[in-house]
Tab-separated table of C-alpha atoms in Angstrom:
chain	number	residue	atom	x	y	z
W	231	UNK	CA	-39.634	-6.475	-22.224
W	232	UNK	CA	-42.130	-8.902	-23.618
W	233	UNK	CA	-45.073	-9.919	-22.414
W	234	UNK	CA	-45.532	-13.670	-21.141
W	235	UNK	CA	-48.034	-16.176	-21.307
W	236	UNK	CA	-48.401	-17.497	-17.782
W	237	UNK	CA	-51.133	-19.053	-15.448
W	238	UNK	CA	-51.003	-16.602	-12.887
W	239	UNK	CA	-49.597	-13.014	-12.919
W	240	UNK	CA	-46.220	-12.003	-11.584
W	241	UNK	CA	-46.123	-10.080	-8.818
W	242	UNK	CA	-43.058	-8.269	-8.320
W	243	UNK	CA	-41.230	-5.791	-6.068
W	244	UNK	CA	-38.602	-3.525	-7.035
W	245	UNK	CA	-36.522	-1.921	-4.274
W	246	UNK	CA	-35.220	1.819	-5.402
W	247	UNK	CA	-36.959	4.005	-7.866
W	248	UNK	CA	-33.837	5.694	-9.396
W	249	UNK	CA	-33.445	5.868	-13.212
W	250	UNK	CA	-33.229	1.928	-13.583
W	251	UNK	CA	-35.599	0.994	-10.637
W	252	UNK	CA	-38.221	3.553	-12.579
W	253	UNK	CA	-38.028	2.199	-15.828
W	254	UNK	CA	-38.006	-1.090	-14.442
W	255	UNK	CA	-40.849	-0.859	-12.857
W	256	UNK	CA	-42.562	1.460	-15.578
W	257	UNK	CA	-41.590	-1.732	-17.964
W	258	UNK	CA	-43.791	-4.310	-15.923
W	259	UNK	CA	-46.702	-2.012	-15.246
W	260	UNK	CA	-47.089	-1.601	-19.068
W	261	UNK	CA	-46.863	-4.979	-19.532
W	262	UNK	CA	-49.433	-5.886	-17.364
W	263	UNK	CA	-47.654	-7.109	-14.349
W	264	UNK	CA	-48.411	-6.333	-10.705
W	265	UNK	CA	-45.672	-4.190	-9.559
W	266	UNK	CA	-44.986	-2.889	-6.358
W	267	UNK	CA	-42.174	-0.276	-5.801
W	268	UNK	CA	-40.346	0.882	-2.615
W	269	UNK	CA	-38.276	3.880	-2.449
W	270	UNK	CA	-36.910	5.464	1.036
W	271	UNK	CA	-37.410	8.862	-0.288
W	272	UNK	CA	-40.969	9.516	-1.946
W	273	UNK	CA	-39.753	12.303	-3.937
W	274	UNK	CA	-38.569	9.325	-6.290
W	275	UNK	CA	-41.620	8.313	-7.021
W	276	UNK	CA	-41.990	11.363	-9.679
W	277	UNK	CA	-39.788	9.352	-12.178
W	278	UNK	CA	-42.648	6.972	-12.660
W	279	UNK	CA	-44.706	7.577	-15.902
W	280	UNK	CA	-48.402	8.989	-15.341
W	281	UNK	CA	-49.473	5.414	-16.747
W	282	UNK	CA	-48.136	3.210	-13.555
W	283	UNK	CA	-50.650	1.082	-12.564
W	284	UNK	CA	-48.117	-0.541	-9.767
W	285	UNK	CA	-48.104	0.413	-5.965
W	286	UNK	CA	-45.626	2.664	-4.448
W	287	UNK	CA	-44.482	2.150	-0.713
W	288	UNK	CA	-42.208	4.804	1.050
W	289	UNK	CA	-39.790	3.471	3.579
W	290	UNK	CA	-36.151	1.210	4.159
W	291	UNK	CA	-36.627	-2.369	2.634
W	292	UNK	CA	-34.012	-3.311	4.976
W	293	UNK	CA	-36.570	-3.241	7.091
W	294	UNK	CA	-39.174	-6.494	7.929
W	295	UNK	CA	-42.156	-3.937	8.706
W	296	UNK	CA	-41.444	-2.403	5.058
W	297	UNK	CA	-41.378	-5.375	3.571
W	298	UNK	CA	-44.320	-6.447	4.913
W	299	UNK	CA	-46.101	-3.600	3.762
W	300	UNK	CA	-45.255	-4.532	0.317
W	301	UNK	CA	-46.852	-7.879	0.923
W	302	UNK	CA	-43.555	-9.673	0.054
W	303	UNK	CA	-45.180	-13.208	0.721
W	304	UNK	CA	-47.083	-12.558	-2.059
W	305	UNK	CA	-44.275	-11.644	-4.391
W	306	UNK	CA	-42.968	-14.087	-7.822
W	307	UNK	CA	-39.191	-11.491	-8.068
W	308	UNK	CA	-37.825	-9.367	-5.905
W	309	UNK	CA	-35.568	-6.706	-7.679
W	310	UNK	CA	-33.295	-5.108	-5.455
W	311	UNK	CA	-31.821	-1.641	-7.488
W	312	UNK	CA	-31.255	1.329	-4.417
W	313	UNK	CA	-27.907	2.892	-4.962
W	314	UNK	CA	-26.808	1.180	-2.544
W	315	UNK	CA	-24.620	-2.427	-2.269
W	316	UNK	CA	-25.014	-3.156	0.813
W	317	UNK	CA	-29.031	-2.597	1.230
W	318	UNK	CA	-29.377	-4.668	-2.258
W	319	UNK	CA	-27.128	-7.117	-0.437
W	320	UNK	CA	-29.270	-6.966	2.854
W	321	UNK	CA	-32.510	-6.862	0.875
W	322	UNK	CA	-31.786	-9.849	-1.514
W	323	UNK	CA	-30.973	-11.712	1.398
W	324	UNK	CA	-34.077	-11.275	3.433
W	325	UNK	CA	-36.294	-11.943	0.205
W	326	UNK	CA	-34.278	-15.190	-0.607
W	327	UNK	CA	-33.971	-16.542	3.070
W	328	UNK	CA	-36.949	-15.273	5.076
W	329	UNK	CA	-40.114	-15.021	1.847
W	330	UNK	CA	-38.317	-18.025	-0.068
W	331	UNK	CA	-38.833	-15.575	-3.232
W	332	UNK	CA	-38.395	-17.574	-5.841
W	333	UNK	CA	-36.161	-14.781	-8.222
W	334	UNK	CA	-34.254	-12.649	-6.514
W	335	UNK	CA	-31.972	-10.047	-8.274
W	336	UNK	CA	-29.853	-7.484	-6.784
W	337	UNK	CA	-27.599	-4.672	-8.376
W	338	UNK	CA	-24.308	-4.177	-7.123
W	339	UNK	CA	-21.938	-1.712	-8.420
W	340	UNK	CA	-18.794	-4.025	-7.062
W	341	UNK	CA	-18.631	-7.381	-8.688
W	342	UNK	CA	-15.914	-8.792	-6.178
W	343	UNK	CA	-18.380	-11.156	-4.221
W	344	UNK	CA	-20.820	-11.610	-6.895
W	345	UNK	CA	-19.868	-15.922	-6.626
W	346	UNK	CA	-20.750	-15.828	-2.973
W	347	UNK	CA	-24.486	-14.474	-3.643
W	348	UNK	CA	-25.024	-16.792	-6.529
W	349	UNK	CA	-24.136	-19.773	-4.058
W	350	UNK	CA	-27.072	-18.231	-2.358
W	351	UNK	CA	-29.430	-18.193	-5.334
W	352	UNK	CA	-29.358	-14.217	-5.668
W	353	UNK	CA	-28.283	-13.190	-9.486
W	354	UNK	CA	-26.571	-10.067	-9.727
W	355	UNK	CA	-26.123	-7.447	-12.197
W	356	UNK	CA	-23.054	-5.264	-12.208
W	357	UNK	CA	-22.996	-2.375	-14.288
W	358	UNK	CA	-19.615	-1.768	-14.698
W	359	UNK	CA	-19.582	-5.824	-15.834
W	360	UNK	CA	-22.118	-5.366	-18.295
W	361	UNK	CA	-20.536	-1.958	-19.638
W	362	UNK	CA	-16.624	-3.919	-20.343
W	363	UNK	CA	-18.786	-6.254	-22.394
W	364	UNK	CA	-20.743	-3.884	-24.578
W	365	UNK	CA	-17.468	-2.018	-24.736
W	366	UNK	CA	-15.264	-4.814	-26.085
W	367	UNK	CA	-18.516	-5.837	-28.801
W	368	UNK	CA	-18.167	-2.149	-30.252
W	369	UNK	CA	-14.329	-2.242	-30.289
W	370	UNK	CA	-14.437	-5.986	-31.636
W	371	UNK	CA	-16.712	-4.370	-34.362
W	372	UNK	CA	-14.927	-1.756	-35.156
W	373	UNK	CA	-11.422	-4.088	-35.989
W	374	UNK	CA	-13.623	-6.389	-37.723
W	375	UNK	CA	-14.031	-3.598	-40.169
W	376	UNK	CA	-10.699	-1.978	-40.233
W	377	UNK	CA	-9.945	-5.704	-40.850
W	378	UNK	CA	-11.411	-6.237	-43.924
W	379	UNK	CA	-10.888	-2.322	-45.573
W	380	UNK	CA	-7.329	-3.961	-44.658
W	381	UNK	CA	-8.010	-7.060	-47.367
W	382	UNK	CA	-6.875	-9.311	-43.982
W	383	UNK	CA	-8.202	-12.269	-42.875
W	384	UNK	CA	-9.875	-12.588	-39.251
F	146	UNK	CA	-11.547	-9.312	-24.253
F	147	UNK	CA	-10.132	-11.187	-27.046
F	148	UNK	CA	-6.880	-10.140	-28.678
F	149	UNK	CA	-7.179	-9.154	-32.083
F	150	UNK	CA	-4.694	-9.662	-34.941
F	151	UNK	CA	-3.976	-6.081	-37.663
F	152	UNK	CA	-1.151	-4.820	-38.745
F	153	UNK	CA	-1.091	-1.735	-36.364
F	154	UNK	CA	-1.609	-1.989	-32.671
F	155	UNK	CA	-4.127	0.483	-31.686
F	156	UNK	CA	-3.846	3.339	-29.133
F	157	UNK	CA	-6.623	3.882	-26.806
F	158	UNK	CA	-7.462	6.395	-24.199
F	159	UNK	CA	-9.557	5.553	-21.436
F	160	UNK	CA	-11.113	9.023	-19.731
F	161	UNK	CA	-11.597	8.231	-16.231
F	162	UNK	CA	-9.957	5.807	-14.159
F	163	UNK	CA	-12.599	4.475	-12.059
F	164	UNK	CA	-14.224	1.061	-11.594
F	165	UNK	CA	-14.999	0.660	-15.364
F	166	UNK	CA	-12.015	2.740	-16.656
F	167	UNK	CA	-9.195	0.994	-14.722
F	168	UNK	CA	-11.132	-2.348	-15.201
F	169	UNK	CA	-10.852	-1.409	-19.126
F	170	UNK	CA	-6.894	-0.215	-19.288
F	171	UNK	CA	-5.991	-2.785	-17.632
F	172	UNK	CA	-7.419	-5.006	-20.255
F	173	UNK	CA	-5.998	-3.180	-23.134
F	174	UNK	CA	-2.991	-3.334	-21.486
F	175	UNK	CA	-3.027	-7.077	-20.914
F	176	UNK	CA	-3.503	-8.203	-24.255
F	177	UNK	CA	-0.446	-5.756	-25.572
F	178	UNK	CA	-2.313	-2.740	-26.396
F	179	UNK	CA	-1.224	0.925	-26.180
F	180	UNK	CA	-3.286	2.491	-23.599
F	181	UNK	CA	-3.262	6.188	-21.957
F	182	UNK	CA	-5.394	6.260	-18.997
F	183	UNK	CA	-6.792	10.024	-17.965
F	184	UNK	CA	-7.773	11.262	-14.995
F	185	UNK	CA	-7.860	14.723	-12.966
F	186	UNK	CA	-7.572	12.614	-9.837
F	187	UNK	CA	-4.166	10.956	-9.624
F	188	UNK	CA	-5.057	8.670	-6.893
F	189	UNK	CA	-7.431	6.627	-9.302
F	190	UNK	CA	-4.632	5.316	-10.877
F	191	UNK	CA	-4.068	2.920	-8.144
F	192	UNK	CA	-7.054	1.294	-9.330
F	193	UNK	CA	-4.711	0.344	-12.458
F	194	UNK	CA	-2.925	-3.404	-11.493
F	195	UNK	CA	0.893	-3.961	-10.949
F	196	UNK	CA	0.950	-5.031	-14.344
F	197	UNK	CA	-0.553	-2.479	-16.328
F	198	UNK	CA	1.844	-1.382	-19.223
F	199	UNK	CA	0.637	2.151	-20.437
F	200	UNK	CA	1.003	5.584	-19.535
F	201	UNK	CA	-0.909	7.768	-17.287
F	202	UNK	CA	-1.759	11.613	-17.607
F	203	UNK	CA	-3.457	13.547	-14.761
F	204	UNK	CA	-5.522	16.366	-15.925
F	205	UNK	CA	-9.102	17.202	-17.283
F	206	UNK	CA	-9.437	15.966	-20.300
F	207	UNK	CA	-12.060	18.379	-21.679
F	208	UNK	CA	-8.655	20.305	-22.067
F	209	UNK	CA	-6.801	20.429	-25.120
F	210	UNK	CA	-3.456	20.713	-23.710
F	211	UNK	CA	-4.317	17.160	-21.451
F	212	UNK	CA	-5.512	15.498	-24.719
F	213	UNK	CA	-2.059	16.797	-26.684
F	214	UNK	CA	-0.005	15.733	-23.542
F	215	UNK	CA	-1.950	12.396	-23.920
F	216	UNK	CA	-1.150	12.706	-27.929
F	217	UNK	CA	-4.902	12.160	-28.320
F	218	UNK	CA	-3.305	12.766	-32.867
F	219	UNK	CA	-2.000	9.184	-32.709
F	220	UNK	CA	-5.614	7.663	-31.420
F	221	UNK	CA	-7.251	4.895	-32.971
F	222	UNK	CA	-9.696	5.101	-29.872
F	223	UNK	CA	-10.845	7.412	-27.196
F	224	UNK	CA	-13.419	6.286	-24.511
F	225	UNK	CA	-14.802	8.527	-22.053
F	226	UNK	CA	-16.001	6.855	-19.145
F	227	UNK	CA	-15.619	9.262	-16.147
F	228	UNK	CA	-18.703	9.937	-14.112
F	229	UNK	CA	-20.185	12.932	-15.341
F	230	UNK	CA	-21.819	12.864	-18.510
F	231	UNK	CA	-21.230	16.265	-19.231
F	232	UNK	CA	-17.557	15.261	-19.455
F	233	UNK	CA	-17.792	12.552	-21.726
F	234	UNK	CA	-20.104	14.293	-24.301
F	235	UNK	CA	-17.511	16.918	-24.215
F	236	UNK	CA	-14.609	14.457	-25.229
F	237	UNK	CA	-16.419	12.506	-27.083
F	238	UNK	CA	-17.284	15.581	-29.674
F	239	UNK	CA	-13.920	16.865	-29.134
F	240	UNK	CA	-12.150	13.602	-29.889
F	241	UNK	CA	-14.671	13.391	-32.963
F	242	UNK	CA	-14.529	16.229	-34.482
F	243	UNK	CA	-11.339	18.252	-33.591
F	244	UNK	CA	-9.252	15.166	-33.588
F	245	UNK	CA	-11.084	12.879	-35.917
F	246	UNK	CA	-10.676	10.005	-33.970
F	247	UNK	CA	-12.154	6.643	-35.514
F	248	UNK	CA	-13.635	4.912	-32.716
F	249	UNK	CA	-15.171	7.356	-29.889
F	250	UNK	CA	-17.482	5.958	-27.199
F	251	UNK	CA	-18.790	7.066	-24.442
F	252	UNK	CA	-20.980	6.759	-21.097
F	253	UNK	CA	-23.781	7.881	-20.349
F	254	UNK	CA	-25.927	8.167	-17.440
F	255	UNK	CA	-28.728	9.760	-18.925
F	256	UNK	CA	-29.639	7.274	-22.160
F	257	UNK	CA	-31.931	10.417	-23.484
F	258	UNK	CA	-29.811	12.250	-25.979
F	259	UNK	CA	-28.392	9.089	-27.230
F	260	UNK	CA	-29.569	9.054	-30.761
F	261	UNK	CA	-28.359	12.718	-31.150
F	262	UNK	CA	-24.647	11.362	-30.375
F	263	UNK	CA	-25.092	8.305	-32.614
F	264	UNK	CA	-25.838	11.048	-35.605
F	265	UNK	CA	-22.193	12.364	-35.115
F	266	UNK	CA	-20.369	8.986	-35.319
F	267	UNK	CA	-20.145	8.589	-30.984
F	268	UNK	CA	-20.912	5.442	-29.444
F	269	UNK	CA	-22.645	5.533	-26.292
F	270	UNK	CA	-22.936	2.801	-23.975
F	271	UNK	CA	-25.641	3.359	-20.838
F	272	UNK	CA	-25.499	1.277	-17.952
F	273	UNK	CA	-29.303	1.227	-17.455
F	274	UNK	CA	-30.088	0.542	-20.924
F	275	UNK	CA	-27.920	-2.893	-20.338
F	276	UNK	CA	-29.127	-3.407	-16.991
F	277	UNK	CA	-32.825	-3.277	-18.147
F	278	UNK	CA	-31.909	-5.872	-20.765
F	279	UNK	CA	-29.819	-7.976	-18.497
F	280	UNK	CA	-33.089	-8.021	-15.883
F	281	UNK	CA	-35.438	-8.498	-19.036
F	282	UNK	CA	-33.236	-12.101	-19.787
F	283	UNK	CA	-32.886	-13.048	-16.354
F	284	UNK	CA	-36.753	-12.300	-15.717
F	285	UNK	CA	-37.307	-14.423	-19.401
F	286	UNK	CA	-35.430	-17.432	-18.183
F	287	UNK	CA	-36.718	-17.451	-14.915
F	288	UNK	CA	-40.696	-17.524	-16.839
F	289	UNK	CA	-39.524	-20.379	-19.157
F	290	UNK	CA	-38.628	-22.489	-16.434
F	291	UNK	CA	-41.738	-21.917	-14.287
F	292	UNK	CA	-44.195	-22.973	-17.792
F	293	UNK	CA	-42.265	-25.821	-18.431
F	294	UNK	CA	-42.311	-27.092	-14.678
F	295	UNK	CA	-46.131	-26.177	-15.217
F	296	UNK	CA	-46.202	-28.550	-18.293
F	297	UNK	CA	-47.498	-25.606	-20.582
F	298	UNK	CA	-46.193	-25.055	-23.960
F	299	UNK	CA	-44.569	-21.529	-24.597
């Protein structure tokens, strides 16, 4: 992640400190950013390096009181990343429609209503989406090769 | 997924037919490839669309006799994608080295042994790895915008 030059500092919130939400939120802190993360279970915290400089918050970000504890009004991205569809879902759309956050980015693991959200200014991120692609690049490369051992043209 | 012209059509297994393995043979199979999809679970396989054209074996594939019954010989690629890691190492090294299989990728959950698989001629694809980078350009665009609505050069 590079850093950016920018009048005023981000300050963003990432929902769910799994492996991604960690690193995520690891990512910023190093960077300089002011980071806030919120995890249900505080046990998840431990995945964040001895470094953070960010602000854990224990508790459901489905929930307005959590939120506010994380000083949402204050926040530049929201970046929704719990296990969970449906609480990215519910979380994406409180930060987009309640805060008016201007970035708001959820993860969900099923891509089928990934249009409607988008129509809602959410961006998504599907893993399974993102794995096809690098799948098909590493096959593509692959023939590409076989290809030319082959004296064929592309 | 583009369709690719050579001489030989490949032959693919796909290890695990969930959300990214179904979403994967039924590509292959689309766009005329041989595909073997395998999974212990037979009721993954309706995942797989009306139209898919290729064969399905039920059975764990860290087995040798479910790879043979799959003819994992004629191979030009295996990809194992089910959800334990453990799993895929194992039939990604099999594939590799018992079978030596060209093309062998797999998943993983855990991005920290990559390199060690990359020494032994296995691709590994992990789906926080690209979701970090997906965020990261998302985050990057988002920036741009902001200092060029601010009338700053980046």
């Amino acid at each position: 992640m590079k850093n950016r030059r920018r009048k005023r500092k981000s300050y963003t919130i990432v929902v769910g400190c799994g492996r991604l939400g960690a690193n995520l939120a690891n990512t910023l802190s190093d960077i300089g950013e002011n980071v806030v993360v919120i995890d249900k279970n505080s046990g998840a915290f431990r995945k964040l390096s001895p470094s953070f400089g960010g602000i854990t918050v224990t508790g459901d970000a489905s929930e307005m009181a959590v939120l506010n504890n994380a000083e949402i009004g204050k926040a530049t991205a929201v970046i929704s990343v719990t296990n969970s569809d449906n609480t990215n879902i519910m979380v994406a759309q409180l930060a987009k429609e309640m805060f008016n956050i201007k970035q708001v980015i959820a993860r969900l693991y099923d891509p089928e209503r990934e249009c409607v959200y988008r129509e809602f200014g959410i961006e998504t991120i599907c893993p399974a989406v993102l794995s096809m692609k690098e799948i098909d690049k590493l096959l593509t490369t692959i023939d590409l090769g076989a290809l030319e051992t082959e004296g064929e043209t592309v």
